[in-house]
Amino acid sequence: MSASLYERLGATEGITRLAGDLVDNHMANRIIATRFANSDLPKMKHLAATFFIGATGGPDVYKGKDLLAAHKGMNISAVEFNAVLDDALSAMQKNKIGQREQEEVLFAFYSMRSQIELV
């Protein structure tokens, strides 16, 4: 049996580091940084990590809102959504995540697009 994506991403420790880098990338990304200007960054990093842990086959530890509720009324544009994907790719490259895993993660993010209201 092959290892889960959770395991291949470094389990809780690796995913927590990856999620932290992703949030840091969002804060530095001029396209979406203003969306997070008033956010509690440690909380945001924790929610991103726990969501990602559960979504990749790890323990179900996420206690936040579902994607639709979390993004309701935000009027996210396709450009902003793509910026998130770019930030995810950059975070994975920084953490030396393998090509196969990068593809799986980006596919998973893209498949969630329908759960986020885009304008």
mmCIF file of C-alpha atoms in Angstrom:
data_model
loop_
_atom_site.group_PDB
_atom_site.id
_atom_site.type_symbol
_atom_site.label_atom_id
_atom_site.label_comp_id
_atom_site.label_asym_id
_atom_site.label_seq_id
_atom_site.Cartn_x
_atom_site.Cartn_y
_atom_site.Cartn_z
ATOM 1 C CA MET A 1 0.000 0.000 0.000
ATOM 2 C CA SER A 2 1.374 3.402 -0.923
ATOM 3 C CA ALA A 3 1.755 6.201 1.590
ATOM 4 C CA SER A 4 -1.045 8.758 1.855
ATOM 5 C CA LEU A 5 -0.558 12.291 0.627
ATOM 6 C CA TYR A 6 -0.554 13.314 4.291
ATOM 7 C CA GLU A 7 2.465 11.081 4.925
ATOM 8 C CA ARG A 8 4.235 12.123 1.717
ATOM 9 C CA LEU A 9 3.892 15.792 2.680
ATOM 10 C CA GLY A 10 5.649 15.162 5.991
ATOM 11 C CA ALA A 11 2.618 14.399 8.167
ATOM 12 C CA THR A 12 1.510 16.985 10.727
ATOM 13 C CA GLU A 13 4.917 18.638 11.062
ATOM 14 C CA GLY A 14 5.519 19.013 7.335
ATOM 15 C CA ILE A 15 1.977 20.154 6.564
ATOM 16 C CA THR A 16 2.031 22.680 9.404
ATOM 17 C CA ARG A 17 5.235 24.169 7.994
ATOM 18 C CA LEU A 18 3.762 24.146 4.472
ATOM 19 C CA ALA A 19 0.537 25.838 5.626
ATOM 20 C CA GLY A 20 2.520 28.499 7.475
ATOM 21 C CA ASP A 21 4.516 29.244 4.342
ATOM 22 C CA LEU A 22 1.312 29.358 2.295
ATOM 23 C CA VAL A 23 -0.217 31.964 4.613
ATOM 24 C CA ASP A 24 3.043 33.954 4.575
ATOM 25 C CA ASN A 25 2.913 33.860 0.764
ATOM 26 C CA HIS A 26 -0.663 35.163 0.848
ATOM 27 C CA MET A 27 0.451 38.072 3.016
ATOM 28 C CA ALA A 28 3.208 38.944 0.537
ATOM 29 C CA ASN A 29 1.020 38.525 -2.556
ATOM 30 C CA ARG A 30 -0.166 41.953 -3.723
ATOM 31 C CA ILE A 31 -3.205 40.385 -5.405
ATOM 32 C CA ILE A 32 -4.679 38.917 -2.211
ATOM 33 C CA ALA A 33 -2.773 40.388 0.752
ATOM 34 C CA THR A 34 -5.489 42.931 1.521
ATOM 35 C CA ARG A 35 -7.937 40.058 2.064
ATOM 36 C CA PHE A 36 -5.881 39.020 5.076
ATOM 37 C CA ALA A 37 -4.850 42.433 6.437
ATOM 38 C CA ASN A 38 -6.995 42.187 9.575
ATOM 39 C CA SER A 39 -6.585 38.448 10.109
ATOM 40 C CA ASP A 40 -5.257 36.669 13.162
ATOM 41 C CA LEU A 41 -2.261 35.095 11.408
ATOM 42 C CA PRO A 42 -1.473 32.376 13.975
ATOM 43 C CA LYS A 43 -5.138 31.312 13.905
ATOM 44 C CA MET A 44 -5.213 31.424 10.116
ATOM 45 C CA LYS A 45 -2.069 29.274 9.918
ATOM 46 C CA HIS A 46 -3.565 26.800 12.392
ATOM 47 C CA LEU A 47 -6.835 26.547 10.464
ATOM 48 C CA ALA A 48 -4.994 26.134 7.162
ATOM 49 C CA ALA A 49 -2.793 23.416 8.645
ATOM 50 C CA THR A 50 -5.607 21.462 10.287
ATOM 51 C CA PHE A 51 -7.774 21.691 7.160
ATOM 52 C CA PHE A 52 -4.883 20.485 5.026
ATOM 53 C CA ILE A 53 -4.021 17.670 7.450
ATOM 54 C CA GLY A 54 -7.523 16.226 7.267
ATOM 55 C CA ALA A 55 -7.891 16.830 3.533
ATOM 56 C CA THR A 56 -4.729 14.861 2.742
ATOM 57 C CA GLY A 57 -5.588 11.734 4.710
ATOM 58 C CA GLY A 58 -4.361 12.688 8.166
ATOM 59 C CA PRO A 59 -6.384 12.918 11.356
ATOM 60 C CA ASP A 60 -9.607 14.916 11.145
ATOM 61 C CA VAL A 61 -8.579 17.799 13.415
ATOM 62 C CA TYR A 62 -10.089 20.750 11.513
ATOM 63 C CA LYS A 63 -12.633 22.699 13.562
ATOM 64 C CA GLY A 64 -13.287 25.638 11.237
ATOM 65 C CA LYS A 65 -16.104 26.516 8.889
ATOM 66 C CA ASP A 66 -16.695 24.590 5.680
ATOM 67 C CA LEU A 67 -15.266 26.250 2.580
ATOM 68 C CA LEU A 68 -18.538 27.717 1.355
ATOM 69 C CA ALA A 69 -19.330 29.291 4.736
ATOM 70 C CA ALA A 70 -15.767 30.550 5.202
ATOM 71 C CA HIS A 71 -15.747 32.328 1.842
ATOM 72 C CA LYS A 72 -19.398 33.427 1.643
ATOM 73 C CA GLY A 73 -19.830 36.979 0.434
ATOM 74 C CA MET A 74 -16.131 37.493 -0.297
ATOM 75 C CA ASN A 75 -16.666 37.842 -4.056
ATOM 76 C CA ILE A 76 -13.389 36.148 -4.876
ATOM 77 C CA SER A 77 -12.240 36.671 -8.445
ATOM 78 C CA ALA A 78 -10.678 34.035 -10.669
ATOM 79 C CA VAL A 79 -7.442 36.049 -10.541
ATOM 80 C CA GLU A 80 -7.462 35.854 -6.730
ATOM 81 C CA PHE A 81 -8.206 32.135 -6.794
ATOM 82 C CA ASN A 82 -5.288 31.574 -9.169
ATOM 83 C CA ALA A 83 -3.068 33.671 -6.886
ATOM 84 C CA VAL A 84 -3.851 31.223 -4.080
ATOM 85 C CA LEU A 85 -2.793 28.338 -6.324
ATOM 86 C CA ASP A 86 0.426 30.177 -7.198
ATOM 87 C CA ASP A 87 1.121 30.751 -3.501
ATOM 88 C CA ALA A 88 0.537 27.063 -2.791
ATOM 89 C CA LEU A 89 2.951 26.056 -5.527
ATOM 90 C CA SER A 90 5.603 28.452 -4.196
ATOM 91 C CA ALA A 91 5.179 27.102 -0.658
ATOM 92 C CA MET A 92 5.539 23.525 -1.890
ATOM 93 C CA GLN A 93 8.647 24.388 -3.894
ATOM 94 C CA LYS A 94 10.166 26.100 -0.852
ATOM 95 C CA ASN A 95 9.522 22.933 1.165
ATOM 96 C CA LYS A 96 10.975 20.723 -1.582
ATOM 97 C CA ILE A 97 7.716 18.834 -2.106
ATOM 98 C CA GLY A 98 7.937 16.312 -4.959
ATOM 99 C CA GLN A 99 6.364 16.922 -8.352
ATOM 100 C CA ARG A 100 3.717 14.208 -7.919
ATOM 101 C CA GLU A 101 2.645 15.626 -4.568
ATOM 102 C CA GLN A 102 2.576 19.173 -5.972
ATOM 103 C CA GLU A 103 0.255 18.011 -8.731
ATOM 104 C CA GLU A 104 -2.027 16.220 -6.277
ATOM 105 C CA VAL A 105 -2.240 19.236 -3.981
ATOM 106 C CA LEU A 106 -2.936 21.666 -6.819
ATOM 107 C CA PHE A 107 -5.573 19.313 -8.215
ATOM 108 C CA ALA A 108 -7.197 19.121 -4.773
ATOM 109 C CA PHE A 109 -7.192 22.916 -4.403
ATOM 110 C CA TYR A 110 -8.601 23.381 -7.874
ATOM 111 C CA SER A 111 -11.313 20.790 -7.236
ATOM 112 C CA MET A 112 -12.490 22.909 -4.270
ATOM 113 C CA ARG A 113 -13.116 25.853 -6.581
ATOM 114 C CA SER A 114 -16.819 25.045 -6.812
ATOM 115 C CA GLN A 115 -17.086 25.360 -3.019
ATOM 116 C CA ILE A 116 -15.883 28.965 -3.163
ATOM 117 C CA GLU A 117 -18.109 31.656 -4.632
ATOM 118 C CA LEU A 118 -16.224 33.266 -7.500
ATOM 119 C CA VAL A 119 -17.325 36.423 -9.276
#
